[in-house]
Amino acid sequence: MFRSGFSTTLRVVLAFIPFAHTQEVDYSQFVNPFIGSEGAITGYAYGGGDIFVGGAVPFGMVKLGIDTYEDPVNQSALNGGWTPQGKVTGISLLHESGTGGGPKYGYPAQMPLANLEAVNVLDNLTYWQTRNGDDVATVGYFRTHFKSGVTVELSATRHAGLMHYTYPSSSEKHVLVDFSHYLPHPTRSWDSQFYAGGEIEIQPNSSIYTGYTSIANGWNLGPPVTIYVCGEFDSPPDEARTFSGKNTFPVGRHFRSFDNGTTPEPTFHGYSARSGPMGNRVGAIFSWNGTDGSSEIKSRVGISFMSVDKACSYKNEELSSWDIEKTTQAARDEWNRDVFSKIRVSPDGNQTRLALLYSSLYFMHLIPSERVGENPLWENEEPYWDDFYTMWDLFRNQVSLWHLIQPSYYESMIRCLIDMFKNEGFLPDGRSGNYNGLVQGGSNADNVLADAYVKGLRGKINWTEGYAAVKKDAEVLPFFDNNPVDSQGSLKEGRSALDDWIPLGYVSADRNTRAVSKTVEYSLNDFAVAQIAAGEEPGDYDLYMRRSAGWQLSWDPEANSRNFTGFVMPRFSNGTFHKTYNITNCGDCNWSDESYEGTAFEYSFVIPHDVETMIQLMGGPQHFEERLDYVFQPNTSGVDLGVNGLGITAINNVANEPDFGTPYLYNYLNKQYKSVERSRQLATDFYFNSSNGIPGNSDAGALNCWLVWQMLGLYPIVTTPVYLLESPWFEDINITVNHDRTLRIRAEGLDDGDGKQGYYVQSVNINGQPWNKNWFEHEDAGGIMTEGGEILFQLGSEQKVWETGDVPPSPGHIVLDESEKL
Ligand SMILES: *[C@@H]1O[C@H](CO)[C@@H](O)[C@H](O)[C@H]1NC(C)=O
Ligand SMILES: *[C@@H]1O[C@H](CO)[C@@H](O)[C@H](O)[C@H]1NC(C)=O
Ligand SMILES: *[C@@H]1O[C@H](CO)[C@@H](O)[C@H](O)[C@H]1NC(C)=O
Ligand SMILES: *[C@@H]1O[C@H](CO)[C@@H](O)[C@H](O)[C@H]1NC(C)=O
Ligand SMILES: *[C@@H]1O[C@H](CO)[C@@H](O)[C@H](O)[C@H]1NC(C)=O
Ligand SMILES: *[C@@H]1O[C@H](CO)[C@@H](O)[C@H](O)[C@H]1NC(C)=O
Ligand SMILES: *[C@@H]1O[C@H](CO)[C@@H](O)[C@H](O)[C@H]1NC(C)=O
Ligand SMILES: *[C@@H]1O[C@H](CO)[C@@H](O)[C@H](O)[C@H]1NC(C)=O
Ligand SMILES: *[C@@H]1O[C@H](CO)[C@@H](O)[C@H](O)[C@H]1NC(C)=O
Ligand SMILES: *[C@@H]1O[C@H](CO)[C@@H](O)[C@H](O)[C@H]1NC(C)=O
Ligand SMILES: *[C@@H]1O[C@H](CO)[C@@H](O)[C@H](O)[C@H]1NC(C)=O
Ligand SMILES: *[C@@H]1O[C@H](CO)[C@@H](O)[C@H](O)[C@H]1NC(C)=O
């Protein structure tokens, strides 16, 4: 059990609890659900993980938690709902976890109130609640205490939430249901969510309410999301009144029914209230009389994107009990069974590491949201998912871990992605609220599909269609979506700069935004397309392999920075380079800049499919190694990450996705010990079992997953079947791969406690064979990742060049003719 403090997270003593009906370990006890809830400024969310804190099951559609408002807003981040400080604005069922940008979700909501004095349900400030003491969260469970005396306990199933409110014995008991509540974006209106209307109905003489609410916009500027609600209380209220009132949310111009100069008053109705054409706010107040009865009110709420009936059946079927303990236990069992027990280490080991491992697994299974049967857009038998937020984050290494430990969920995701292409025209790069967007660089679902394809994921995936999907990304310019932050191309889906990429071979800096990062990403995307073409449409293979070398056309061999020569640089459509471009400083590194969230210095290392050419262009192995050594030195960064960077001052920014793979590049020099040294250093410098224990937005768990791979001693090279060998953090790890096979990773000689450095690899053995390469492939050694087996590391304190075999492959290695280059 963990409590959130402002500066520390206190670990409460936990007994070893065997879980339900088995002798298995309850790994959920090691999870600290607050890791990432706080940023660099103690007590504030800004610069932290933007994580969700509350009750949820793995990939659950419902993530039930409190929404808060933390001042000052420039030090806050409302994206996950929970913030360390600030008032509670509501308790809602839909949330993201780990995302940046404009908040999404935070609805539908309830709020328990101990009195209605001075409460105007149309003026949210009048019913916001102050928290008292520390919040408590464990896997599947959340508790907070209000100054009003009300205690709130929460737990969730896949499509329903259970709220347990305990009121002071002498107080009144009310629950406000506000259908117009959502997570706002306090500092800007253009991508803030807004309320678009709803309807609420109370079933006469019962304790059930139903209806829907529609909330639009938010992060990806999506259309209204309509969510159907079916709520119930465990005892019939003595009074239940619906209300409606004018929509005076000041956000933008949307649906505002009159000037915000006056605070409106609600109109109370009988059993139902609806928004009508002006998008009026609707809700209800439920009240229970007297102080003689129970001081507890429980509510179970089902939601559905399809219908009220479906929402009600989720409530009834998934929450047959009103018991918070039982509901929490069921959630915990599911997490243990479907997530934590997939990677088993000894529960008696280093407790900090156990917390880091199982918390990381937890955070990488909160989104995307599994919504099988919950697709409101088209009807068919394919599974449905939402909240891919975003592929830009997920493709780096997270999908590769799901591939191993979540093969069923993962196959379902891939089928859904292809189905989205079939029904909407494009694969998503980002998607939330049933809507595609935003594309940060390339069409990175291509990489996801290719990674699954090259590792042999087939099942019910139709790869003819999968190939058609990625080929469309490679060939068809998406419709321009007029997003205000980029006047030069679509941010919704696809590759907005194909009009450069196909004729020029690179993305130009005069006709398109983010030329450097798009060029680098499109190159890997086309490599990915070629990997699927190899099996599905071999005649296309050469074309996409050739295009995958496009980054070389954007390589300026004369560009110089910090005594290193040769970088990917912005190049104009007339063929000249932007010579004065600042290689170590990308400015705002934003939508309209020449490179997105990374400098040319960083992106020059992000060519995983052709490291061989990258090394050559950097002047050969020795220059490459010097440059690599340099980017990890403190105080080298030309970009000030401020409090957003949690102290990162090196060019390599381990907190952001483009640089995830860079520390492992020493493997390509057969100096694996340096990869181990660097990556461990980064992990121990920036990841902690504390509220501010993650360096920035967790990005749907991408940062957490980076840490999991680090602890396993492996790193996948996405879009290829290659895994680099690094150095495990545990002596014995059993991983369930391919549904029911066991991959065991053992580390003999590991001796790294309290600053000791007995973690360098001395030798490796895979399935009994001495292994002289610092990498292996998915199907190597009799199918190590498909059939299971054992990887045995001998570790020690000597920094040893133990690998004598080939360096990891560069399957996208292409040598361009001089005439092709300039
Ligand atoms: C937020 O704004 C306040 C002034 O209103 C300022 O003192 C503080 O430094 C700002 N915080 C950040 C993180 O910029
Ligand atoms: C609700 O119950 C009361 C008291 O039993 C009854 O008078 C009233 O008619 C009922 N209302 C409806 C709509 O059934
Ligand atoms: C509270 O209401 C104000 C004014 O109507 C609005 O600007 C704000 O977004 C609301 N905040 C939340 C968290 O609902
Ligand atoms: C009304 O909303 C606008 C835009 O958000 C804001 O600038 C103004 O101060 C608000 N007026 C009042 C009286 O709250
Ligand atoms: C509950 O209180 C309300 C308001 O005081 C009153 O109208 C109603 O009759 C009471 N109901 C019961 C069942 O006591
Ligand atoms: C891994 O599995 C082996 C074989 O079943 C077992 O002997 C070992 O104890 C397991 N290790 C852990 C940490 O679970
Ligand atoms: C795969 O999709 C293609 C194109 O839609 C279709 O022709 C083919 O029948 C599908 N294959 C299977 C096995 O369903
Ligand atoms: C570049 O090399 C020169 C000459 O060796 C040296 O004086 C200078 O300090 C170096 N600059 C950097 C940034 O390392
Ligand atoms: C090439 O294009 C850039 C950007 O439009 C321009 O600044 C430069 O002068 C052009 N160079 C030549 C040689 O046309
Ligand atoms: C990026 O650009 C958007 C749109 O102009 C702006 O709202 C946002 O604050 C910018 N972010 C950064 C980090 O500069
Ligand atoms: C690039 O930006 C860095 C950091 O702002 C600055 O120190 C450096 O002088 C700039 N370099 C060039 C060539 O403008
Ligand atoms: C436990 O693990 C943490 C994190 O890796 C490390 O800092 C600490 O030294 C380890 N403690 C022992 C006693 O090994």
CSV table of N, CA, C and O in Angstrom, one decimal, residues 456-496:
chain,number,residue,atom,x,y,z
A,456,GLY,N,6.6,-13.1,-36.7
A,456,GLY,CA,5.7,-14.2,-37.0
A,456,GLY,C,4.3,-14.2,-36.4
A,456,GLY,O,3.7,-15.2,-36.3
A,457,LEU,N,3.9,-13.0,-35.9
A,457,LEU,CA,2.5,-13.0,-35.4
A,457,LEU,C,1.5,-13.1,-36.5
A,457,LEU,O,1.5,-12.3,-37.5
A,458,ARG,N,0.7,-14.1,-36.5
A,458,ARG,CA,-0.2,-14.4,-37.6
A,458,ARG,C,-1.7,-14.4,-37.0
A,458,ARG,O,-2.4,-13.5,-37.1
A,459,GLY,N,-2.0,-15.6,-36.4
A,459,GLY,CA,-3.3,-15.7,-35.8
A,459,GLY,C,-4.4,-15.3,-36.8
A,459,GLY,O,-4.4,-15.8,-37.9
A,460,LYS,N,-5.3,-14.5,-36.3
A,460,LYS,CA,-6.4,-14.1,-37.2
A,460,LYS,C,-6.2,-12.8,-37.9
A,460,LYS,O,-7.1,-12.1,-38.4
A,461,ILE,N,-4.9,-12.4,-37.9
A,461,ILE,CA,-4.6,-11.1,-38.6
A,461,ILE,C,-4.5,-11.4,-40.1
A,461,ILE,O,-3.9,-12.3,-40.6
A,462,ASN,N,-5.2,-10.6,-40.9
A,462,ASN,CA,-5.2,-10.7,-42.3
A,462,ASN,C,-4.1,-9.8,-42.8
A,462,ASN,O,-4.2,-8.6,-42.9
A,463,TRP,N,-2.9,-10.4,-43.2
A,463,TRP,CA,-1.8,-9.6,-43.5
A,463,TRP,C,-1.8,-9.0,-44.9
A,463,TRP,O,-1.1,-8.1,-45.3
A,464,THR,N,-2.7,-9.6,-45.8
A,464,THR,CA,-3.0,-8.9,-47.1
A,464,THR,C,-3.5,-7.5,-46.8
A,464,THR,O,-3.0,-6.5,-47.4
A,465,GLU,N,-4.4,-7.4,-45.9
A,465,GLU,CA,-4.9,-6.1,-45.5
A,465,GLU,C,-4.0,-5.3,-44.7
A,465,GLU,O,-3.9,-4.1,-44.8
A,466,GLY,N,-3.2,-6.0,-43.8
A,466,GLY,CA,-2.2,-5.3,-43.1
A,466,GLY,C,-1.2,-4.6,-44.0
A,466,GLY,O,-0.7,-3.5,-43.8
A,467,TYR,N,-0.8,-5.3,-45.1
A,467,TYR,CA,0.1,-4.7,-46.0
A,467,TYR,C,-0.5,-3.6,-46.8
A,467,TYR,O,0.1,-2.5,-47.0
A,468,ALA,N,-1.8,-3.7,-47.1
A,468,ALA,CA,-2.5,-2.6,-47.8
A,468,ALA,C,-2.5,-1.4,-46.9
A,468,ALA,O,-2.4,-0.2,-47.4
A,469,ALA,N,-2.6,-1.6,-45.6
A,469,ALA,CA,-2.7,-0.5,-44.7
A,469,ALA,C,-1.4,0.3,-44.7
A,469,ALA,O,-1.4,1.5,-44.7
A,470,VAL,N,-0.3,-0.4,-44.5
A,470,VAL,CA,1.0,0.3,-44.5
A,470,VAL,C,1.4,0.9,-45.8
A,470,VAL,O,2.0,1.9,-45.9
A,471,LYS,N,1.0,0.2,-46.9
A,471,LYS,CA,1.3,0.7,-48.2
A,471,LYS,C,0.6,2.0,-48.4
A,471,LYS,O,1.1,2.9,-49.1
A,472,LYS,N,-0.6,2.1,-47.9
A,472,LYS,CA,-1.4,3.4,-48.1
A,472,LYS,C,-0.6,4.5,-47.4
A,472,LYS,O,-0.5,5.6,-47.9
A,473,ASP,N,-0.1,4.2,-46.2
A,473,ASP,CA,0.7,5.3,-45.5
A,473,ASP,C,1.9,5.7,-46.3
A,473,ASP,O,2.2,6.9,-46.3
A,474,ALA,N,2.4,4.8,-47.1
A,474,ALA,CA,3.6,5.1,-47.8
A,474,ALA,C,3.3,5.8,-49.2
A,474,ALA,O,4.2,6.3,-49.8
A,475,GLU,N,2.1,5.7,-49.6
A,475,GLU,CA,1.8,6.2,-50.9
A,475,GLU,C,0.7,7.3,-51.0
A,475,GLU,O,0.7,8.1,-52.0
A,476,VAL,N,-0.1,7.4,-50.0
A,476,VAL,CA,-1.3,8.4,-50.2
A,476,VAL,C,-1.2,9.5,-49.2
A,476,VAL,O,-1.2,9.3,-48.0
A,477,LEU,N,-1.1,10.7,-49.8
A,477,LEU,CA,-1.0,11.9,-48.9
A,477,LEU,C,-2.4,12.1,-48.2
A,477,LEU,O,-3.4,12.1,-48.9
A,478,PRO,N,-2.3,12.2,-46.9
A,478,PRO,CA,-3.6,12.4,-46.2
A,478,PRO,C,-4.3,13.7,-46.4
A,478,PRO,O,-3.6,14.7,-46.7
A,479,PHE,N,-5.6,13.7,-46.3
A,479,PHE,CA,-6.3,15.0,-46.4
A,479,PHE,C,-5.8,16.0,-45.4
A,479,PHE,O,-5.6,15.6,-44.2
A,480,PHE,N,-5.7,17.2,-45.8
A,480,PHE,CA,-5.2,18.3,-44.9
A,480,PHE,C,-6.3,18.6,-43.9
A,480,PHE,O,-7.5,19.0,-44.2
A,481,ASP,N,-6.0,18.5,-42.6
A,481,ASP,CA,-7.0,18.6,-41.6
A,481,ASP,C,-7.1,20.0,-40.9
A,481,ASP,O,-7.9,20.2,-40.0
A,482,ASN,N,-6.3,21.0,-41.4
A,482,ASN,CA,-6.4,22.3,-40.9
A,482,ASN,C,-6.2,22.5,-39.4
A,482,ASN,O,-6.8,23.3,-38.7
A,483,ASN,N,-5.3,21.6,-38.9
A,483,ASN,CA,-5.0,21.8,-37.4
A,483,ASN,C,-4.2,23.2,-37.3
A,483,ASN,O,-3.3,23.4,-38.0
A,484,PRO,N,-4.7,24.0,-36.3
A,484,PRO,CA,-4.1,25.3,-36.3
A,484,PRO,C,-2.6,25.3,-36.0
A,484,PRO,O,-1.9,26.3,-36.2
A,485,VAL,N,-2.0,24.3,-35.5
A,485,VAL,CA,-0.6,24.3,-35.1
A,485,VAL,C,0.3,24.0,-36.3
A,485,VAL,O,1.5,24.1,-36.2
A,486,ASP,N,-0.3,23.5,-37.4
A,486,ASP,CA,0.6,23.2,-38.5
A,486,ASP,C,-0.2,23.5,-39.8
A,486,ASP,O,-1.1,22.9,-40.2
A,487,SER,N,0.3,24.6,-40.5
A,487,SER,CA,-0.4,25.0,-41.7
A,487,SER,C,0.1,24.3,-42.9
A,487,SER,O,-0.4,24.5,-44.0
A,488,GLN,N,1.1,23.4,-42.7
A,488,GLN,CA,1.7,22.7,-43.9
A,488,GLN,C,1.3,21.3,-44.2
A,488,GLN,O,1.8,20.7,-45.1
A,489,GLY,N,0.6,20.7,-43.3
A,489,GLY,CA,0.2,19.3,-43.6
A,489,GLY,C,-0.7,18.8,-42.5
A,489,GLY,O,-0.9,19.3,-41.4
A,490,SER,N,-1.3,17.6,-42.8
A,490,SER,CA,-2.2,17.0,-41.9
A,490,SER,C,-1.5,16.5,-40.6
A,490,SER,O,-0.4,15.9,-40.7
A,491,LEU,N,-2.2,16.7,-39.5
A,491,LEU,CA,-1.7,16.0,-38.3
A,491,LEU,C,-2.6,14.9,-37.9
A,491,LEU,O,-2.4,14.2,-36.9
A,492,LYS,N,-3.6,14.6,-38.7
A,492,LYS,CA,-4.6,13.6,-38.3
A,492,LYS,C,-4.1,12.2,-38.4
A,492,LYS,O,-4.3,11.4,-37.5
A,493,GLU,N,-3.5,11.9,-39.6
A,493,GLU,CA,-3.1,10.5,-39.8
A,493,GLU,C,-2.2,10.5,-41.0
A,493,GLU,O,-2.1,11.5,-41.7
A,494,GLY,N,-1.6,9.3,-41.3
A,494,GLY,CA,-0.8,9.2,-42.5
A,494,GLY,C,0.5,10.1,-42.5
A,494,GLY,O,0.9,10.5,-41.4
A,495,ARG,N,1.1,10.2,-43.6
A,495,ARG,CA,2.4,11.0,-43.7
A,495,ARG,C,2.1,12.3,-44.5
A,495,ARG,O,1.9,12.2,-45.7
A,496,SER,N,2.1,13.4,-43.8
A,496,SER,CA,1.7,14.6,-44.4
A,496,SER,C,2.8,15.2,-45.4
A,496,SER,O,2.5,16.1,-46.1
